[in-house]
JSON list of C-alpha atoms in Angstrom, two decimals:
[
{"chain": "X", "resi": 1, "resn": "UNK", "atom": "CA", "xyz": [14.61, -14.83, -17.34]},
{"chain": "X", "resi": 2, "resn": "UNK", "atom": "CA", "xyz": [17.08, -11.64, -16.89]},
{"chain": "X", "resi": 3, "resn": "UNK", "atom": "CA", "xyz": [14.09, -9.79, -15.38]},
{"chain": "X", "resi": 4, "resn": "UNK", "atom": "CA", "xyz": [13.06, -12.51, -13.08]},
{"chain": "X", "resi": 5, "resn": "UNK", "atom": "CA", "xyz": [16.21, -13.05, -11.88]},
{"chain": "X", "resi": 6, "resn": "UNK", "atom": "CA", "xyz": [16.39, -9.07, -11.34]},
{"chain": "X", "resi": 7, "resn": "UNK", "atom": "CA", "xyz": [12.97, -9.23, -9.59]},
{"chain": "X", "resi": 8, "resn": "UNK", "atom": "CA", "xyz": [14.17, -11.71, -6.98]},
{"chain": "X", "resi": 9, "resn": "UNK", "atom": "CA", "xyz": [17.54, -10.26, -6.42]},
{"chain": "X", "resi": 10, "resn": "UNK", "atom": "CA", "xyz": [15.72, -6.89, -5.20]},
{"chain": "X", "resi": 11, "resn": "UNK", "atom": "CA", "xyz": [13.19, -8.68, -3.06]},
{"chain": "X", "resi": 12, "resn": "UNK", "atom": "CA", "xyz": [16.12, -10.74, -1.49]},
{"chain": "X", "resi": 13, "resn": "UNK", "atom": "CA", "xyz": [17.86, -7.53, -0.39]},
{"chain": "X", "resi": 14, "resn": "UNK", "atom": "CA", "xyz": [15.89, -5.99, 2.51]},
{"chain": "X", "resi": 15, "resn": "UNK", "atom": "CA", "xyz": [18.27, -2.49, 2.94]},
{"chain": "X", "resi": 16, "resn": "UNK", "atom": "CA", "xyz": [16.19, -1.91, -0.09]},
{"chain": "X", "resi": 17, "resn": "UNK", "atom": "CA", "xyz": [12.75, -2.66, -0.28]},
{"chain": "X", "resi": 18, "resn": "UNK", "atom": "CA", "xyz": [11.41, 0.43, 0.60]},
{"chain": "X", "resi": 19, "resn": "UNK", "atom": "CA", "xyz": [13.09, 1.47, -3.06]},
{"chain": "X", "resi": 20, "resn": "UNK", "atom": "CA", "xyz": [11.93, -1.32, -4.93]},
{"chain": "X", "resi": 21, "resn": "UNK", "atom": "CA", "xyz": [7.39, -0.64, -6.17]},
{"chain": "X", "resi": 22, "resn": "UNK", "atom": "CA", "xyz": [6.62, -4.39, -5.94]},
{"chain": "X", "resi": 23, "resn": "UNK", "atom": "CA", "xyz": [7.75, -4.71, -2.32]},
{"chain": "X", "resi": 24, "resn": "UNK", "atom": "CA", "xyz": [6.00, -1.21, -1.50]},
{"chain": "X", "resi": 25, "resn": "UNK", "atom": "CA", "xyz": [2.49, -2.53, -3.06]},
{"chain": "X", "resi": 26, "resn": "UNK", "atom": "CA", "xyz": [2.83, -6.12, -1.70]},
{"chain": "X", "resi": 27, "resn": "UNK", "atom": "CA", "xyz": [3.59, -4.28, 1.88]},
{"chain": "X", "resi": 28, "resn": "UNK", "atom": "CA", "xyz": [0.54, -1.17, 1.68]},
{"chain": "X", "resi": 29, "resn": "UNK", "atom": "CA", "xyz": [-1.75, -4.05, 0.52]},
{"chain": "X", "resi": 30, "resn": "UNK", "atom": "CA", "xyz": [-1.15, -7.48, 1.95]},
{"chain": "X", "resi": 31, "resn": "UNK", "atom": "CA", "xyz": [-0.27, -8.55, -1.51]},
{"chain": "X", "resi": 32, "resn": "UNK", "atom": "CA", "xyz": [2.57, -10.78, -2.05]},
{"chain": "X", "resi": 33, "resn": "UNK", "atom": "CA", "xyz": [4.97, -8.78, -4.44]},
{"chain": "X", "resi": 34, "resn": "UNK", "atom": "CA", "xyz": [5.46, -11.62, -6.65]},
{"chain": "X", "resi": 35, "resn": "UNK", "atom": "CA", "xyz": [2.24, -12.32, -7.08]},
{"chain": "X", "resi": 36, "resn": "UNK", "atom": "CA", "xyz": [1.80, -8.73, -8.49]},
{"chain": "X", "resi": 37, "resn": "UNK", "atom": "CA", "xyz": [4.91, -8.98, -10.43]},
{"chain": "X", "resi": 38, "resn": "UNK", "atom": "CA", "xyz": [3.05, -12.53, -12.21]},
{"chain": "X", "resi": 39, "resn": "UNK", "atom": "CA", "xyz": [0.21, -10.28, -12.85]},
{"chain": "X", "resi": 40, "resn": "UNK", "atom": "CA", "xyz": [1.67, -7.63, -14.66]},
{"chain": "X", "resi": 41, "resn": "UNK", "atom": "CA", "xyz": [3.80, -10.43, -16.79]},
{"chain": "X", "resi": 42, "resn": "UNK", "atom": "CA", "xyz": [0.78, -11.38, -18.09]},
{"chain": "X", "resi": 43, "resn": "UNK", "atom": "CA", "xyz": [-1.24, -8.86, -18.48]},
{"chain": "X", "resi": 44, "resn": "UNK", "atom": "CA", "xyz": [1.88, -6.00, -20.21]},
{"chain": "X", "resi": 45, "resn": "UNK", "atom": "CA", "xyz": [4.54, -8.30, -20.03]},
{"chain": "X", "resi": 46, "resn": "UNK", "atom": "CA", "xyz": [5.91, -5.16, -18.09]},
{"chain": "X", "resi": 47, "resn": "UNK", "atom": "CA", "xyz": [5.52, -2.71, -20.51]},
{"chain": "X", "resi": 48, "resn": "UNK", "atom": "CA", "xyz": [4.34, 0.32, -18.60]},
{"chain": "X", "resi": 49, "resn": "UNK", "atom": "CA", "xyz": [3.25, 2.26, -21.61]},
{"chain": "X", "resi": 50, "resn": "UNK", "atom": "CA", "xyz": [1.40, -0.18, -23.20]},
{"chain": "X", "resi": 51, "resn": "UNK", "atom": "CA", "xyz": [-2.84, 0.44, -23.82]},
{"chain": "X", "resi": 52, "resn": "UNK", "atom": "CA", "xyz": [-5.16, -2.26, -25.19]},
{"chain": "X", "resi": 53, "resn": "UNK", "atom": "CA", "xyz": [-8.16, -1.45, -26.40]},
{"chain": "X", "resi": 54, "resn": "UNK", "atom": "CA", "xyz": [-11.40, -4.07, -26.08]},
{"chain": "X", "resi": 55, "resn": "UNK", "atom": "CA", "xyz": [-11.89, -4.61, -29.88]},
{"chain": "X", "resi": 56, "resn": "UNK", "atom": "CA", "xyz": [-15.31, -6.56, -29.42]},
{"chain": "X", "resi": 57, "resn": "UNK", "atom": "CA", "xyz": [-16.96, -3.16, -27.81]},
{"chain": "X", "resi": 58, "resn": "UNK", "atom": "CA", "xyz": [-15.90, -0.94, -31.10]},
{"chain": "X", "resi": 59, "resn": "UNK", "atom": "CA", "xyz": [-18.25, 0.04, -33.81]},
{"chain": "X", "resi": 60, "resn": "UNK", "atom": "CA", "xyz": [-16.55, -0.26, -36.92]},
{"chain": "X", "resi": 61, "resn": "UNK", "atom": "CA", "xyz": [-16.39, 3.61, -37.20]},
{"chain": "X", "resi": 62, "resn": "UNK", "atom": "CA", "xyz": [-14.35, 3.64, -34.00]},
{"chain": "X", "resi": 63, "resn": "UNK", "atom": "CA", "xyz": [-12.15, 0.83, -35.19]},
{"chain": "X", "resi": 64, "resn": "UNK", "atom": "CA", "xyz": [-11.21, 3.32, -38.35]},
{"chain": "X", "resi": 65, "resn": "UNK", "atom": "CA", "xyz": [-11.29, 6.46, -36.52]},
{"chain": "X", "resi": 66, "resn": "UNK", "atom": "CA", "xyz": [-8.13, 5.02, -33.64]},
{"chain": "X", "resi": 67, "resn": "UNK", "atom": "CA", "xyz": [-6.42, 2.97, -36.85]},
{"chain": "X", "resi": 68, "resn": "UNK", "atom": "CA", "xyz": [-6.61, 6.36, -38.72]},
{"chain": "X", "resi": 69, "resn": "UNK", "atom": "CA", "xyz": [-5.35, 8.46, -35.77]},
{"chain": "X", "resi": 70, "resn": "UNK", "atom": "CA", "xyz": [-2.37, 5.77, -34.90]},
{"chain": "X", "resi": 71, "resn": "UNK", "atom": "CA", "xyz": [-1.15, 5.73, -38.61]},
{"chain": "X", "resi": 72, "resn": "UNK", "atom": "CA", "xyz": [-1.32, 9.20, -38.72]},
{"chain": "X", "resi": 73, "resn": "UNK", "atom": "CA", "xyz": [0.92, 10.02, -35.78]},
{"chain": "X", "resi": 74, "resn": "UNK", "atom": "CA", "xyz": [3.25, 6.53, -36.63]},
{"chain": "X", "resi": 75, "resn": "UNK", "atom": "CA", "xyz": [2.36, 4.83, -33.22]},
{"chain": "X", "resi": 76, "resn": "UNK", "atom": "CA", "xyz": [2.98, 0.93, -33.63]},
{"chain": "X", "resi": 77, "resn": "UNK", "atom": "CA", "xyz": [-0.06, -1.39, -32.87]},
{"chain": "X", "resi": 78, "resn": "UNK", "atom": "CA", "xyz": [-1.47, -4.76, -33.33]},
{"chain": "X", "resi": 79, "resn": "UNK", "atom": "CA", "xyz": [-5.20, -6.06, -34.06]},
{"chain": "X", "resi": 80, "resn": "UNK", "atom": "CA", "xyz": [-5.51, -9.48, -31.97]},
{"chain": "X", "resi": 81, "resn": "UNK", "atom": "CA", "xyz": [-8.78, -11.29, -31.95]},
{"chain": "X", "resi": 82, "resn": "UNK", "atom": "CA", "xyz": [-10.16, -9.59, -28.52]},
{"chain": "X", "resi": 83, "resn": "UNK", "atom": "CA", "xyz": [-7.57, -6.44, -28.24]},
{"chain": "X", "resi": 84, "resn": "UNK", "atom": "CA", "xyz": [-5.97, -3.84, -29.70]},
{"chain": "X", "resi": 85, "resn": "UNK", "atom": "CA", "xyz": [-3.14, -3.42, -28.48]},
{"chain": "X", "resi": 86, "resn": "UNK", "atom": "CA", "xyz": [-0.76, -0.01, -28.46]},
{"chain": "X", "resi": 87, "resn": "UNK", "atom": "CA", "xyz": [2.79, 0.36, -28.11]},
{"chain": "X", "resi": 88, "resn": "UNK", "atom": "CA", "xyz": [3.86, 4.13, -27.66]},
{"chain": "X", "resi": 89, "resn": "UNK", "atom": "CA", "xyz": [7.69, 5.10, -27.99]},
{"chain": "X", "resi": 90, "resn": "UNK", "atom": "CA", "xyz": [7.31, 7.27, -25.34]},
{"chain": "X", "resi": 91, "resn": "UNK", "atom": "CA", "xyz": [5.07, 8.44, -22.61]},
{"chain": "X", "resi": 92, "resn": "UNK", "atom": "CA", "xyz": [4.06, 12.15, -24.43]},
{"chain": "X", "resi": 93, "resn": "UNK", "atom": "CA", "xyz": [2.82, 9.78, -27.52]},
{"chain": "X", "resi": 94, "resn": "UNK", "atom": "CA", "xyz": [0.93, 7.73, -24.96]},
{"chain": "X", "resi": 95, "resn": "UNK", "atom": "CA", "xyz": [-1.03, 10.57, -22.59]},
{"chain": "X", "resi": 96, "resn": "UNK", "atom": "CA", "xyz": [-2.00, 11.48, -26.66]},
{"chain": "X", "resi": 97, "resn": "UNK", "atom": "CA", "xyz": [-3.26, 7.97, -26.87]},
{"chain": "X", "resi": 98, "resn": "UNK", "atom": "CA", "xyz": [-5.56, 8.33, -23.64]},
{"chain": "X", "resi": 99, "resn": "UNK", "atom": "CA", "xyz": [-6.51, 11.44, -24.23]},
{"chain": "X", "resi": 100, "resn": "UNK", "atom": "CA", "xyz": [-7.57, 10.44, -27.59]},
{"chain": "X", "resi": 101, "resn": "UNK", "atom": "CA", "xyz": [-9.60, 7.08, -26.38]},
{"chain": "X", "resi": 102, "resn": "UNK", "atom": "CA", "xyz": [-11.19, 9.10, -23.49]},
{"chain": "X", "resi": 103, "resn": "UNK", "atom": "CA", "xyz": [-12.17, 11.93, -25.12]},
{"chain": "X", "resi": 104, "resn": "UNK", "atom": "CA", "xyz": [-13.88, 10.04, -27.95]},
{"chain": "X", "resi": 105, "resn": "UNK", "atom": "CA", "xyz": [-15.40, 8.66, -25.35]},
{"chain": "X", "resi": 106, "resn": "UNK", "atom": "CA", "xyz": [-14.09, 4.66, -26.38]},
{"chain": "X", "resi": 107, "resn": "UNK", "atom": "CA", "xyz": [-16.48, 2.33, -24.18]},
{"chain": "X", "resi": 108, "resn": "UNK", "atom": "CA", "xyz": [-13.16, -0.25, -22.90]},
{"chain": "X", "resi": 109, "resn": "UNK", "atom": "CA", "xyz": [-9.75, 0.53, -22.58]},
{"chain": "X", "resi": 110, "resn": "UNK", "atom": "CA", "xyz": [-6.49, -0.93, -20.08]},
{"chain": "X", "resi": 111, "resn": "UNK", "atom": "CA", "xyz": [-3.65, 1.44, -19.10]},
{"chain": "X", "resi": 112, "resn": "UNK", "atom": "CA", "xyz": [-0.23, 0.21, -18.54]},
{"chain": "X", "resi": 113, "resn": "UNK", "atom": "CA", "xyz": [2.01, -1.91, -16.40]},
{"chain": "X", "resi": 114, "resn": "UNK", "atom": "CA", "xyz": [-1.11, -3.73, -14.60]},
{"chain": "X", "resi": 115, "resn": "UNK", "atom": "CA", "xyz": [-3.76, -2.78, -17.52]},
{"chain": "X", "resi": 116, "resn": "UNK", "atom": "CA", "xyz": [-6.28, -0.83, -15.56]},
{"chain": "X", "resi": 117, "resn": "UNK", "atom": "CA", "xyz": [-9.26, -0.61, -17.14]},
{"chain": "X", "resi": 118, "resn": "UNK", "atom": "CA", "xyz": [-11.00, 2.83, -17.95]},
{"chain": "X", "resi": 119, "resn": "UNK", "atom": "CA", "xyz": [-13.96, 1.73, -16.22]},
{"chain": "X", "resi": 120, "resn": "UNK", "atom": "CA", "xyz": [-12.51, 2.86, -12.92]},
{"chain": "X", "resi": 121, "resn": "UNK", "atom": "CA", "xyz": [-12.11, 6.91, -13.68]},
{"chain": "X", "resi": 122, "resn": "UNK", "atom": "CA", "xyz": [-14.44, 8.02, -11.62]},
{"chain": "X", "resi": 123, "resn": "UNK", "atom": "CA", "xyz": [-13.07, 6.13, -8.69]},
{"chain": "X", "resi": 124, "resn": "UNK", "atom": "CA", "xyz": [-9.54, 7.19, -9.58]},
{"chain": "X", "resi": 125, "resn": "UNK", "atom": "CA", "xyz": [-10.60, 11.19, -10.23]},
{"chain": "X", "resi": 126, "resn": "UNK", "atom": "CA", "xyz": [-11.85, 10.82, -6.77]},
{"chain": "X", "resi": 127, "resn": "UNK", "atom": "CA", "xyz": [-8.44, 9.93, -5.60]},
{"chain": "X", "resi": 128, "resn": "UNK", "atom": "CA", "xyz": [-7.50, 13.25, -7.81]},
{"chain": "X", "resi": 129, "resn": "UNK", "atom": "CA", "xyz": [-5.72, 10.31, -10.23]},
{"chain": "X", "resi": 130, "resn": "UNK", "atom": "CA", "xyz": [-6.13, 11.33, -13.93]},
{"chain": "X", "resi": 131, "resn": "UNK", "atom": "CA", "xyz": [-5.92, 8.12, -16.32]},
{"chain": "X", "resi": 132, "resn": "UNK", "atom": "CA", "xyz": [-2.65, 9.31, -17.97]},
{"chain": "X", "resi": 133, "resn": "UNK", "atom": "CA", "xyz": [-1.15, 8.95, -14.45]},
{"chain": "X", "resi": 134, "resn": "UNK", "atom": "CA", "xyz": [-1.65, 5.38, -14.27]},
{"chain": "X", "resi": 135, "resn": "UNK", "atom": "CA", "xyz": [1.22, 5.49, -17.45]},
{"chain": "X", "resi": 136, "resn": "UNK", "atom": "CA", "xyz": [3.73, 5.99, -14.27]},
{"chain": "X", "resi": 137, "resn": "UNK", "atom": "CA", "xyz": [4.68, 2.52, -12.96]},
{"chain": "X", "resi": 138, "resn": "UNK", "atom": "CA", "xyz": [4.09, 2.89, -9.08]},
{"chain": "X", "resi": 139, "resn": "UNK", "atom": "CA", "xyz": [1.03, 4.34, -9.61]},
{"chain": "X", "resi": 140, "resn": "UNK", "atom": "CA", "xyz": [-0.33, 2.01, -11.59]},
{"chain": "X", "resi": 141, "resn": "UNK", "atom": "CA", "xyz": [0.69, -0.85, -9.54]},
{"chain": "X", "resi": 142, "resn": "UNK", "atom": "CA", "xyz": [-0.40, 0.67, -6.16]},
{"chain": "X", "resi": 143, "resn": "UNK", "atom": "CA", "xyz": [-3.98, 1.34, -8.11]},
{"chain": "X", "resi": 144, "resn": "UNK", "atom": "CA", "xyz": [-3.97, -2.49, -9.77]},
{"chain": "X", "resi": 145, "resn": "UNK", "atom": "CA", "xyz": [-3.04, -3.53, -5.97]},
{"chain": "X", "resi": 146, "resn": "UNK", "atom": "CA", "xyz": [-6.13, -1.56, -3.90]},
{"chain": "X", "resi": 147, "resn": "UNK", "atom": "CA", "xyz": [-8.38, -3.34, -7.01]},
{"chain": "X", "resi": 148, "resn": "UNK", "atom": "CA", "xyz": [-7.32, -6.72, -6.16]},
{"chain": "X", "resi": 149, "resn": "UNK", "atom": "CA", "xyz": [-7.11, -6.54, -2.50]},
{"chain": "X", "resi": 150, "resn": "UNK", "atom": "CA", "xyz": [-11.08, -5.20, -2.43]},
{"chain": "X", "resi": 151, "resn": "UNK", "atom": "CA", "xyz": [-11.48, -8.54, -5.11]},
{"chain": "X", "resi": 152, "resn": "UNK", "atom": "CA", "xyz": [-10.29, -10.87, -2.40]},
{"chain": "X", "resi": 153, "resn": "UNK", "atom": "CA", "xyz": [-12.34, -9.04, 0.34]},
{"chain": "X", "resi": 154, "resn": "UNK", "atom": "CA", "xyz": [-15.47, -10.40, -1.93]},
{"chain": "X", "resi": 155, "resn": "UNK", "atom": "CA", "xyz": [-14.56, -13.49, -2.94]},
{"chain": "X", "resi": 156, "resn": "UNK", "atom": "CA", "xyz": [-12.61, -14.41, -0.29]},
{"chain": "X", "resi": 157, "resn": "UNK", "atom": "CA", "xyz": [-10.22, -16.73, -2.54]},
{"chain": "X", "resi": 158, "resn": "UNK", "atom": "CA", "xyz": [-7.10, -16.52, -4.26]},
{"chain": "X", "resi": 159, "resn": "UNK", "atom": "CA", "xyz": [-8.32, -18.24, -7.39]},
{"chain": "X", "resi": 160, "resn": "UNK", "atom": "CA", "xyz": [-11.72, -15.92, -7.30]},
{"chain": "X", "resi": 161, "resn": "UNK", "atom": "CA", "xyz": [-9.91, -12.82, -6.64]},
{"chain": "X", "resi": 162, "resn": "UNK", "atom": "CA", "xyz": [-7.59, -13.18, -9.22]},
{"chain": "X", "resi": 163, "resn": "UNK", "atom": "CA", "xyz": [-9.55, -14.08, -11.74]},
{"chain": "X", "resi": 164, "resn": "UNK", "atom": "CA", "xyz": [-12.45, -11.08, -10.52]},
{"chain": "X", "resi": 165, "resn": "UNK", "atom": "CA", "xyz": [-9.04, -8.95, -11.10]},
{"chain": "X", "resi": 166, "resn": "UNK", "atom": "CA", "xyz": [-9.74, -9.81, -14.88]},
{"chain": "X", "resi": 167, "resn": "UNK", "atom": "CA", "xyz": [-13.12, -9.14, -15.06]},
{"chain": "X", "resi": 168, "resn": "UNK", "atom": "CA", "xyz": [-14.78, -12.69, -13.89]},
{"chain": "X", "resi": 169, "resn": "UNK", "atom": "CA", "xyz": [-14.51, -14.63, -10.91]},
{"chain": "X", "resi": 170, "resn": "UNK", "atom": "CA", "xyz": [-15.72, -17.53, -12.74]},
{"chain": "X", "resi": 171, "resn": "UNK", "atom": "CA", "xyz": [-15.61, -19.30, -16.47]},
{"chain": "X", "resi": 172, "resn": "UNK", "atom": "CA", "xyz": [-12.28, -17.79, -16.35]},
{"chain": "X", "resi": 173, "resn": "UNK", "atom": "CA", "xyz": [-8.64, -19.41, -17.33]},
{"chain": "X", "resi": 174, "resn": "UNK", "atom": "CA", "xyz": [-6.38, -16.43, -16.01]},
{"chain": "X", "resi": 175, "resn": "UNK", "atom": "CA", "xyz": [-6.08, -17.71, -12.73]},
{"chain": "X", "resi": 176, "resn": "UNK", "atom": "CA", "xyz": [-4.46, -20.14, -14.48]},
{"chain": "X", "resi": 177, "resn": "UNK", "atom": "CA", "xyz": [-2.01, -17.99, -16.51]},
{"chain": "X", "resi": 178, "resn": "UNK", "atom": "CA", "xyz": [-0.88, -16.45, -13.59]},
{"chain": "X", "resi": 179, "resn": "UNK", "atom": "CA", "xyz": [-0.35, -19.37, -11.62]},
{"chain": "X", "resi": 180, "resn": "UNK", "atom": "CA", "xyz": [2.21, -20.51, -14.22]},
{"chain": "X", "resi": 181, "resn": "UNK", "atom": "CA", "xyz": [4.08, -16.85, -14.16]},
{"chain": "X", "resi": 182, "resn": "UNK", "atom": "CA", "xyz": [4.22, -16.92, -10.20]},
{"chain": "X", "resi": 183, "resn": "UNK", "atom": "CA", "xyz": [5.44, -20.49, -10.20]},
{"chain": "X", "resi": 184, "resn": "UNK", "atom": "CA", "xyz": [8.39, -19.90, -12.14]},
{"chain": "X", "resi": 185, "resn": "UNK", "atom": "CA", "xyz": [9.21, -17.30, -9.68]},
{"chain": "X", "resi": 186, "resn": "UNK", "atom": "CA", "xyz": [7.96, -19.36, -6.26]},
{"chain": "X", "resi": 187, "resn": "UNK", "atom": "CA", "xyz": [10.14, -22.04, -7.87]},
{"chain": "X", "resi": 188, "resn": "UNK", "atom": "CA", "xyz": [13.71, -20.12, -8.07]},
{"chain": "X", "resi": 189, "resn": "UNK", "atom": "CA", "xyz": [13.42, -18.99, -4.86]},
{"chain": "X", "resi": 190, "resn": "UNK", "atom": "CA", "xyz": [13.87, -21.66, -2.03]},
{"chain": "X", "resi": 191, "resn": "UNK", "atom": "CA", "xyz": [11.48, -19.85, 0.74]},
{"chain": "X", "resi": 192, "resn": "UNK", "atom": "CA", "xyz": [9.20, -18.34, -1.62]},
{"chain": "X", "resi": 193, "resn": "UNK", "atom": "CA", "xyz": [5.69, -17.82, 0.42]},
{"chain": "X", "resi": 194, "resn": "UNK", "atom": "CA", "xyz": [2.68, -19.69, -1.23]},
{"chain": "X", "resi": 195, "resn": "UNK", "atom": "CA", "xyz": [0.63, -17.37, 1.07]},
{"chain": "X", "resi": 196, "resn": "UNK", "atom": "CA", "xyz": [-0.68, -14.88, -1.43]},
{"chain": "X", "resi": 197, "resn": "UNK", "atom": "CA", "xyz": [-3.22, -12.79, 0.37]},
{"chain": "X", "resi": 198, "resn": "UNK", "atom": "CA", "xyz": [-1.98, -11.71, 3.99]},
{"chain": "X", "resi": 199, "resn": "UNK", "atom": "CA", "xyz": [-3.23, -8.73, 5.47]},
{"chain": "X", "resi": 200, "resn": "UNK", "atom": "CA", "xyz": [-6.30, -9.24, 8.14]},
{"chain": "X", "resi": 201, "resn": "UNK", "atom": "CA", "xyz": [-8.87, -7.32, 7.44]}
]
């Protein structure tokens, strides 16, 4: 609730928006900020060094291989039934992390505040963006915003663009999820815009 409440404070105060990253992103992207702030509470629960890897795409011998390496260096993680899921204390333990999933050349991995997913490194490298960058908050959310604005240019659709954003535009419930995180925020602020998607294209 603190950080909510912290969230809204800084979006109320105009003197400082260029300061604040959710503003900046919501602005360079026609985004609205909260609804990138909802995103990230449910996808890192704004934890902007935390990496989850996609357990169903590991072969058992790459399931042993990052449990072996993780123990080893004392980096706290959790087994859930479609994710692993890495907490680093710092952000030298998780570039190590990356470094270790991308060399090893792990098929499905999500980086950070907004969880981007490995599959876009070529697109990033492009950009001259290495994958350990998207550890650093505004980079990551500037990166996660570009992904969902080109989402709503397909789709055309809040619900579908959102839900593309996690990997399906349909058959999925995270439109949902984030719904529920934005309306707790649209909800303690009087003139909170419903209008999600606002740049014209």
């Amino acid at each position: 609730m603190r950080r909510v409440l912290w969230l809204l404070m800084l979006l109320a105060v105009g003197a400082h928006a260029a300061a604040n990253i959710w503003i900046r992103a919501g602005e360079a992207y026609g985004i609205e900020p909260r609804l990138l702030y909802a995103i990230s509470k449910v996808e890192s629960n704004l934890r902007p060094l935390v990496i989850s890897v996609n357990y169903k795409k590991l072969t058992k011998a790459q399931e042993d291989k990052l449990c072996f390496m993780l123990e080893n260096r004392n980096i706290s993680y959790n087994i859930y039934s479609k994710v692993i899921e890495i907490d680093s204390k710092n952000i030298v333990e998780a570039k190590g992390v990356i470094d270790f999933l991308d060399n090893n050349r792990y098929p499905s991995f999500d980086i950070g505040l907004m969880q981007i997913n490995n599959m876009h490194k070529e697109t990033l490298a492009g950009m001259k963006i290495p994958l350990h960058e998207l550890l650093n908050e505004s980079t990551n959310l500037s990166v996660a915003a570009n992904i969902l604005w080109e989402c709503y240019k397909k789709h055309r659709s809040s619900d579908k663009a959102i839900n593309a954003y996690n990997g399906s535009s349909v058959g999925n419930s995270y439109y949902t999820k984030v719904s529920a995180e934005l309306r707790k925020l649209l909800l303690l602020h009087e003139n909170g815009s419903k209008r999600l998607f606002y740049r014209i294209i």
